[in-house]
mmCIF file of C-alpha atoms in Angstrom:
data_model
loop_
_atom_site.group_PDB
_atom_site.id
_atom_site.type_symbol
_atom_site.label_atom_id
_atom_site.label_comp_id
_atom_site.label_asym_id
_atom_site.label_seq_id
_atom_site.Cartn_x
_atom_site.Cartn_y
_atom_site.Cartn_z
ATOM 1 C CA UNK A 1 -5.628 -11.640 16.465
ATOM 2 C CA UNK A 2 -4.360 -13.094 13.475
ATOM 3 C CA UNK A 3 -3.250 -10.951 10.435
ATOM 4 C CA UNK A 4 -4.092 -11.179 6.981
ATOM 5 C CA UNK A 5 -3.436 -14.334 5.115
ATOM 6 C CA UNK A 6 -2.792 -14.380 1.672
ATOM 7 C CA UNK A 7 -1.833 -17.082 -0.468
ATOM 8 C CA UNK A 8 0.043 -19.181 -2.537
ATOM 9 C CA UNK A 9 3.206 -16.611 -1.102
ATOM 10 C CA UNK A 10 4.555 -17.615 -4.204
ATOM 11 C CA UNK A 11 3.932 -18.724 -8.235
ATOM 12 C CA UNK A 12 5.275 -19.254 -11.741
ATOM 13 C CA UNK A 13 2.934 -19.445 -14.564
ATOM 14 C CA UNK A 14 3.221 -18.673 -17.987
ATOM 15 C CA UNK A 15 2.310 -16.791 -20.641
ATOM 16 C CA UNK A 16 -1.640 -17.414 -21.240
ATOM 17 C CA UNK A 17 -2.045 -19.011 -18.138
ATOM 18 C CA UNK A 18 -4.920 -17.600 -15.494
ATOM 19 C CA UNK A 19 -4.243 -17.429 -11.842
ATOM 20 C CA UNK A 20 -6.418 -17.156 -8.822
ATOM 21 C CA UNK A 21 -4.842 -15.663 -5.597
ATOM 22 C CA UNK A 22 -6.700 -15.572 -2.224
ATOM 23 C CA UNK A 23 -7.156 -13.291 0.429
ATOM 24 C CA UNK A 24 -8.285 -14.261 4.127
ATOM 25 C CA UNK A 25 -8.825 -10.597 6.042
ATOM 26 C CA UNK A 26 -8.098 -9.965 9.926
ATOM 27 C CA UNK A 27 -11.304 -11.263 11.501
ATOM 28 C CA UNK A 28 -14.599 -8.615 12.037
ATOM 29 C CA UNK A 29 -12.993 -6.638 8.690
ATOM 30 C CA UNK A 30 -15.385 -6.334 6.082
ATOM 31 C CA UNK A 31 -13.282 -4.639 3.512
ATOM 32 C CA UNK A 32 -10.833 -6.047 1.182
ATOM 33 C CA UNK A 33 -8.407 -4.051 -1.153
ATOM 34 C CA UNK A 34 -6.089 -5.364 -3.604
ATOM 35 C CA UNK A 35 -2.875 -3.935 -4.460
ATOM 36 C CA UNK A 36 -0.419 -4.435 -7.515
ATOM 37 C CA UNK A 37 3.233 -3.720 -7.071
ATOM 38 C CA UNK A 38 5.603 -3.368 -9.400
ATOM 39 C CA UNK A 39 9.064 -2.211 -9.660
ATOM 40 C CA UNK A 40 8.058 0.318 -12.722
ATOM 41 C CA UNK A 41 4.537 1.238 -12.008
ATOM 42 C CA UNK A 42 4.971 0.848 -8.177
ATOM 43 C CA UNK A 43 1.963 0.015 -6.126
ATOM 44 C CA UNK A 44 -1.368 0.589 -7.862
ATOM 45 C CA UNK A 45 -4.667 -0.337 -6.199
ATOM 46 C CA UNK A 46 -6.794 -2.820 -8.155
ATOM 47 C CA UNK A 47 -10.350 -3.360 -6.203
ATOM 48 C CA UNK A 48 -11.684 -3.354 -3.083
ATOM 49 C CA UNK A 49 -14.692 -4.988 -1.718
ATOM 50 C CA UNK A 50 -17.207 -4.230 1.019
ATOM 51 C CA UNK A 51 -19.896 -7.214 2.076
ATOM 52 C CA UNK A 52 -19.182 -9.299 -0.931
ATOM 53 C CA UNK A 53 -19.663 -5.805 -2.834
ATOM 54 C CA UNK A 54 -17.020 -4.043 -5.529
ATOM 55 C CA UNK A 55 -17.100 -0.176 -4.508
ATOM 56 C CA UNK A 56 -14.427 0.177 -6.301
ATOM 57 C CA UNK A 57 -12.221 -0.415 -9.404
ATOM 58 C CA UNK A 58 -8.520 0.949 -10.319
ATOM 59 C CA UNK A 59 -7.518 0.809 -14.104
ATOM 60 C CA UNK A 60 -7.180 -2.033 -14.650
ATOM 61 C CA UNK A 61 -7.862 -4.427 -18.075
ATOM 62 C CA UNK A 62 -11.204 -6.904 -17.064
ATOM 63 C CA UNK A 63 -8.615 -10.224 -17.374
ATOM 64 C CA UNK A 64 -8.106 -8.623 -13.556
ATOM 65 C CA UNK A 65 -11.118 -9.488 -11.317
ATOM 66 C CA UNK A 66 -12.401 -10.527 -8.232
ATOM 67 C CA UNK A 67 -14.845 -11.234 -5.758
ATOM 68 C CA UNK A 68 -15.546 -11.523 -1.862
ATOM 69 C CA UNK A 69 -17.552 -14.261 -0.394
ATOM 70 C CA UNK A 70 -19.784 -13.749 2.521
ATOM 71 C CA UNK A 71 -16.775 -14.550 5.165
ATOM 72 C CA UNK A 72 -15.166 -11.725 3.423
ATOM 73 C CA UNK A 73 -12.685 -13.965 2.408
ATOM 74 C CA UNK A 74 -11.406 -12.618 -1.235
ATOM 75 C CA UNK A 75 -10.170 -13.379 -4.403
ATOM 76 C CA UNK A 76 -8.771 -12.314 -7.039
ATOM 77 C CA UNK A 77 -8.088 -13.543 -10.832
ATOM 78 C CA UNK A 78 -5.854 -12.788 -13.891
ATOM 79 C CA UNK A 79 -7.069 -14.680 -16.599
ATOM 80 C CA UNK A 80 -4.750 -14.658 -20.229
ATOM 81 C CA UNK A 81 -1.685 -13.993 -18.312
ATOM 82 C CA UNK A 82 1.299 -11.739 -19.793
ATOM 83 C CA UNK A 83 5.178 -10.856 -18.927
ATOM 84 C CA UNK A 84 3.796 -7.859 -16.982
ATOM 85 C CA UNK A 85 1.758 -8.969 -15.038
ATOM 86 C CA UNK A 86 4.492 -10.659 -12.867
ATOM 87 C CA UNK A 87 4.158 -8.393 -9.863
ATOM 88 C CA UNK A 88 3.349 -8.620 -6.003
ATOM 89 C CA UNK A 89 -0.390 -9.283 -5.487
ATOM 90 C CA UNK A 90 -0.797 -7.389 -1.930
ATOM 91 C CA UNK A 91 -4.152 -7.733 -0.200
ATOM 92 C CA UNK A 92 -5.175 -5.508 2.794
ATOM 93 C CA UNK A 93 -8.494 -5.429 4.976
ATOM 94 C CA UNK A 94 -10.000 -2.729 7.094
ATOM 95 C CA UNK A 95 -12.895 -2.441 8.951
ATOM 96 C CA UNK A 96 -14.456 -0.189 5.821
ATOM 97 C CA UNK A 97 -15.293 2.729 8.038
ATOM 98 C CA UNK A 98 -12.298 4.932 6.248
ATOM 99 C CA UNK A 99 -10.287 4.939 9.417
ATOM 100 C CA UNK A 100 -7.212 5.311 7.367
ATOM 101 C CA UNK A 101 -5.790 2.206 8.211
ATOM 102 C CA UNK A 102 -5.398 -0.694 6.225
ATOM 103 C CA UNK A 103 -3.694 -4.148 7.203
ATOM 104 C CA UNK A 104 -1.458 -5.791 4.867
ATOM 105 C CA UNK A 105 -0.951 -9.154 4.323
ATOM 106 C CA UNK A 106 2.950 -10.239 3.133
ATOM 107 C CA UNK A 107 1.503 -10.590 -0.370
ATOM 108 C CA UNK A 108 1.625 -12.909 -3.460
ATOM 109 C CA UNK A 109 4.982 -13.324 -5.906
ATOM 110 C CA UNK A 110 3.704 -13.962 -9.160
ATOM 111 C CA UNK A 111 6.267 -14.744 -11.957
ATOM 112 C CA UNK A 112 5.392 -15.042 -15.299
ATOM 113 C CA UNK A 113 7.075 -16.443 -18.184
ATOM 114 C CA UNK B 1 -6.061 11.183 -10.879
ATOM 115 C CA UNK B 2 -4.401 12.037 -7.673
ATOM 116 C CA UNK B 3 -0.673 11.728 -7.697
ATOM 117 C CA UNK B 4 1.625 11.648 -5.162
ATOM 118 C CA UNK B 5 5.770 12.182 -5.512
ATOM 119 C CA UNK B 6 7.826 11.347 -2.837
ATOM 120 C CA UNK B 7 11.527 12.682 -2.393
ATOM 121 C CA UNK B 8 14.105 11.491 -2.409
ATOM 122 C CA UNK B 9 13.735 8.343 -4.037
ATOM 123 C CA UNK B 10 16.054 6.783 -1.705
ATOM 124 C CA UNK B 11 18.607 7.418 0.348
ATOM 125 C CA UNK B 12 21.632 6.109 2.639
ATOM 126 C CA UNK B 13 22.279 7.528 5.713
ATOM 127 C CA UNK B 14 24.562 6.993 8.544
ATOM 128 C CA UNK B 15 23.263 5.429 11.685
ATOM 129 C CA UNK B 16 22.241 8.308 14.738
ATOM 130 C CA UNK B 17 21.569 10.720 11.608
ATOM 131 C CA UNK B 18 18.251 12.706 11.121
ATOM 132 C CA UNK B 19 16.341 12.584 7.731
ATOM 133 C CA UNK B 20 12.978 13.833 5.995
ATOM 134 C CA UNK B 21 10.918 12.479 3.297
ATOM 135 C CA UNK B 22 8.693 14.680 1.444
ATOM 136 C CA UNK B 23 5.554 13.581 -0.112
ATOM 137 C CA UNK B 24 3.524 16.069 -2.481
ATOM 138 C CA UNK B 25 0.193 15.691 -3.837
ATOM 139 C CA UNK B 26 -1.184 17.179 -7.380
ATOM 140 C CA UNK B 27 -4.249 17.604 -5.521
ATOM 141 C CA UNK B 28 -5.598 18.963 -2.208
ATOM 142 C CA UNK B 29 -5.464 16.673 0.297
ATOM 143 C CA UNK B 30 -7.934 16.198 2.938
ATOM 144 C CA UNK B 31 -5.487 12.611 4.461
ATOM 145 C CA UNK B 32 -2.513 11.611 4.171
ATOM 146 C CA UNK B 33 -1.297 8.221 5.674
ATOM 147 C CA UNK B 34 2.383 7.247 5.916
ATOM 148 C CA UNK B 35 3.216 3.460 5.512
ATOM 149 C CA UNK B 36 6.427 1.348 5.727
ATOM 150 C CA UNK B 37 7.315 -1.597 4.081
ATOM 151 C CA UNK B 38 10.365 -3.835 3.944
ATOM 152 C CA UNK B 39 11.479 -5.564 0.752
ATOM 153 C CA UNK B 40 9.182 -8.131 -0.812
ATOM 154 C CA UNK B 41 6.698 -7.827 2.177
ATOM 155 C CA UNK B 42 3.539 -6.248 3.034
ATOM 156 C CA UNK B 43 3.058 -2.323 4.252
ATOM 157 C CA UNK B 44 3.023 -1.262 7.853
ATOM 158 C CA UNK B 45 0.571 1.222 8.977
ATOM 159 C CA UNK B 46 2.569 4.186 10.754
ATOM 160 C CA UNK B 47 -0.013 6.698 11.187
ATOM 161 C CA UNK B 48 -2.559 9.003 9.636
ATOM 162 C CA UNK B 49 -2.580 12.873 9.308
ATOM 163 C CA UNK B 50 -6.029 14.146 8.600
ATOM 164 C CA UNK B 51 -5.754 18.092 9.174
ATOM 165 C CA UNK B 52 -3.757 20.755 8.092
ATOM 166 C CA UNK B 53 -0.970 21.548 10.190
ATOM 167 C CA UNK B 54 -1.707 17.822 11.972
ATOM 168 C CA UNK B 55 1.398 16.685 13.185
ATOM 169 C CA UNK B 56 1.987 13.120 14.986
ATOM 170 C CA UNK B 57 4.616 11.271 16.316
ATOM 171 C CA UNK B 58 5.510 7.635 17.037
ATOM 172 C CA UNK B 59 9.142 6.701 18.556
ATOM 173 C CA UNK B 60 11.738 8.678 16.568
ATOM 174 C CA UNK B 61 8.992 9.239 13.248
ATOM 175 C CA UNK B 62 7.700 12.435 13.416
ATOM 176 C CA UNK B 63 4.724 13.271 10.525
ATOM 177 C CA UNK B 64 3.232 16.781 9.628
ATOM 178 C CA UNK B 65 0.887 17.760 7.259
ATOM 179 C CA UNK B 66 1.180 21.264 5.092
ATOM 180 C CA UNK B 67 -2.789 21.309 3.531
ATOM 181 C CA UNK B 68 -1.447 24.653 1.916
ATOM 182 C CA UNK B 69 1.403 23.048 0.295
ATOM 183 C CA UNK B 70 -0.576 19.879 -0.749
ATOM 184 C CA UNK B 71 2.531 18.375 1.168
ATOM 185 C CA UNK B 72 3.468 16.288 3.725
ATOM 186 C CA UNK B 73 6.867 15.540 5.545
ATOM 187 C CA UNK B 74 7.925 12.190 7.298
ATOM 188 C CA UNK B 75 11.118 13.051 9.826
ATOM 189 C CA UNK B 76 13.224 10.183 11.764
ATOM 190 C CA UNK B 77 14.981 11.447 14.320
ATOM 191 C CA UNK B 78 18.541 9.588 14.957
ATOM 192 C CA UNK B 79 17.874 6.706 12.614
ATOM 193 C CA UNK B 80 18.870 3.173 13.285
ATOM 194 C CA UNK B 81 19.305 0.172 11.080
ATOM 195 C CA UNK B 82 15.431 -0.768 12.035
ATOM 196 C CA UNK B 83 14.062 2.304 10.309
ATOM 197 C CA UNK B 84 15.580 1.090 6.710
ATOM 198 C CA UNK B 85 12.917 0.472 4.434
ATOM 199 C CA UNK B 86 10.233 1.951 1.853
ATOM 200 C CA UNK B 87 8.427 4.426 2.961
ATOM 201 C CA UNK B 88 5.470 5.189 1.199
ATOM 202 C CA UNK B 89 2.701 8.432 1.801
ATOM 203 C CA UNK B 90 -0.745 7.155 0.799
ATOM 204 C CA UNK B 91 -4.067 9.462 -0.027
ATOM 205 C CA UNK B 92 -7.660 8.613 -0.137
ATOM 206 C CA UNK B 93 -8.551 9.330 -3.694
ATOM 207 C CA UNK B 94 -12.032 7.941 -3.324
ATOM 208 C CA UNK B 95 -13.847 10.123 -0.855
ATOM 209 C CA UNK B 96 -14.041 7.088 1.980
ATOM 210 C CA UNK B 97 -14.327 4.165 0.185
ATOM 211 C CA UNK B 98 -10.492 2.866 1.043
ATOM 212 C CA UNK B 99 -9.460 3.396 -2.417
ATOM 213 C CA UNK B 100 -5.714 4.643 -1.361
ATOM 214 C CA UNK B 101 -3.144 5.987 -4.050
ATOM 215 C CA UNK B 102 -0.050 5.717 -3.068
ATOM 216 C CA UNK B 103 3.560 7.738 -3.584
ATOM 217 C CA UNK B 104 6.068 6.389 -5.422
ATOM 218 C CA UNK B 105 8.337 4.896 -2.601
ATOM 219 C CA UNK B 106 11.469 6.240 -0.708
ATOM 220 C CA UNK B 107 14.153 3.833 0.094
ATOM 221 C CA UNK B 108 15.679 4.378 3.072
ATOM 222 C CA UNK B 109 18.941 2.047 3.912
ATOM 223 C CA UNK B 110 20.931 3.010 7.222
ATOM 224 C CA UNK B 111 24.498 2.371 7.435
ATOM 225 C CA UNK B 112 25.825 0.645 10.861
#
């Protein structure tokens, strides 16, 4: 069974940029979670979908968004980019049923300058 | 919020040495999952603890859960260099909905 698949594995933008990061979950998973980690902050969850659904939202500004298609593939976006915002992007999937578990995928470097 | 503080923040131990990592929540908590992760890569799943007084081993990792205590202990028996890592105690803050907050990270690094 393939894992989760997330890419680019790595990107530089800069400042004012936006950047779209994808998300392809472990097969029959209908959830989708996206993580932020940072060296400061450490990991702080961002959104996670359910059937193409947002159920729910961490605190984050709205240049952060997303959205899951009906293969519950995801994405995510960062529009107006900024210094700290360079972080790793980690997606995980889960069958949605609060089992506990989620599945990561090896995650997204973004750097910004 | 729910917040969770791990200790220590990191540590070094020798190889064939025992160690614990605490995690403690500001609120009650009703599960508390234990993940590793090595540098720059995604988390591993190493198990769940869901009531008080749970406790659950796999290999030499040995969790337990203190519901009292809003805590919750992570214990390698004789470490090896495989074990280094972040470890990282996660808690459902969202009732079900996989909205997990997570500690702040213990770096483990064993010494051959």
């Amino acid at each position: 069974k393939a894992g989760v698949t997330q890419t680019p594995r790595y990107l530089i933008k800069t400042r004012g940029q936006q950047v779209t990061l994808s998300c392809s979950p472990i097969s029959g998973h209908r959830s989708v979670s996206w993580y932020q980690q940072t060296p400061g902050q450490g990991l702080q969850f961002l959104f996670e979908y359910f059937s193409e659904t947002q159920r729910n939202k961490g605190n984050f500004p709205g240049r952060f968004s997303g959205r899951q298609f009906s293969n519950s593939r995801s994405e995510m976006n960062v529009s107006t980019l900024e210094l700290g915002d360079s972080a790793l992007y980690l997606c995980a999937s889960s069958a949605g049923l609060n089992t506990g578990e989620l599945f990561f995928g090896e995650g997204s470097r973004l750097t910004v300058l | 919020s729910q917040e969770l503080e791990q200790s220590p923040q990191s540590l070094i131990v020798q190889e064939g040495k025992n160690l614990t990592i605490n995690c403690t929540s500001s609120k009650t908590l009703y599960g508390l999952y234990w993940y590793k992760q090595k540098y720059g890569e995604g988390l591993i799943f190493l198990m769940m603890l869901q009531k008080g007084g749970e406790e659950k081993s796999h290999e030499k990792i040995t969790a337990k859960l203190d519901e009292k205590k809003q805590q919750s202990s992570l214990h390698i028996t004789a470490s090896q260099p495989s074990h280094a890592g972040i470890y990282l105690c996660g808690a459902d803050s969202s009732g079900g909905y996989q909205k997990v907050t997570f500690g702040t990270g213990t770096k483990l690094q064993v010494i051959p």
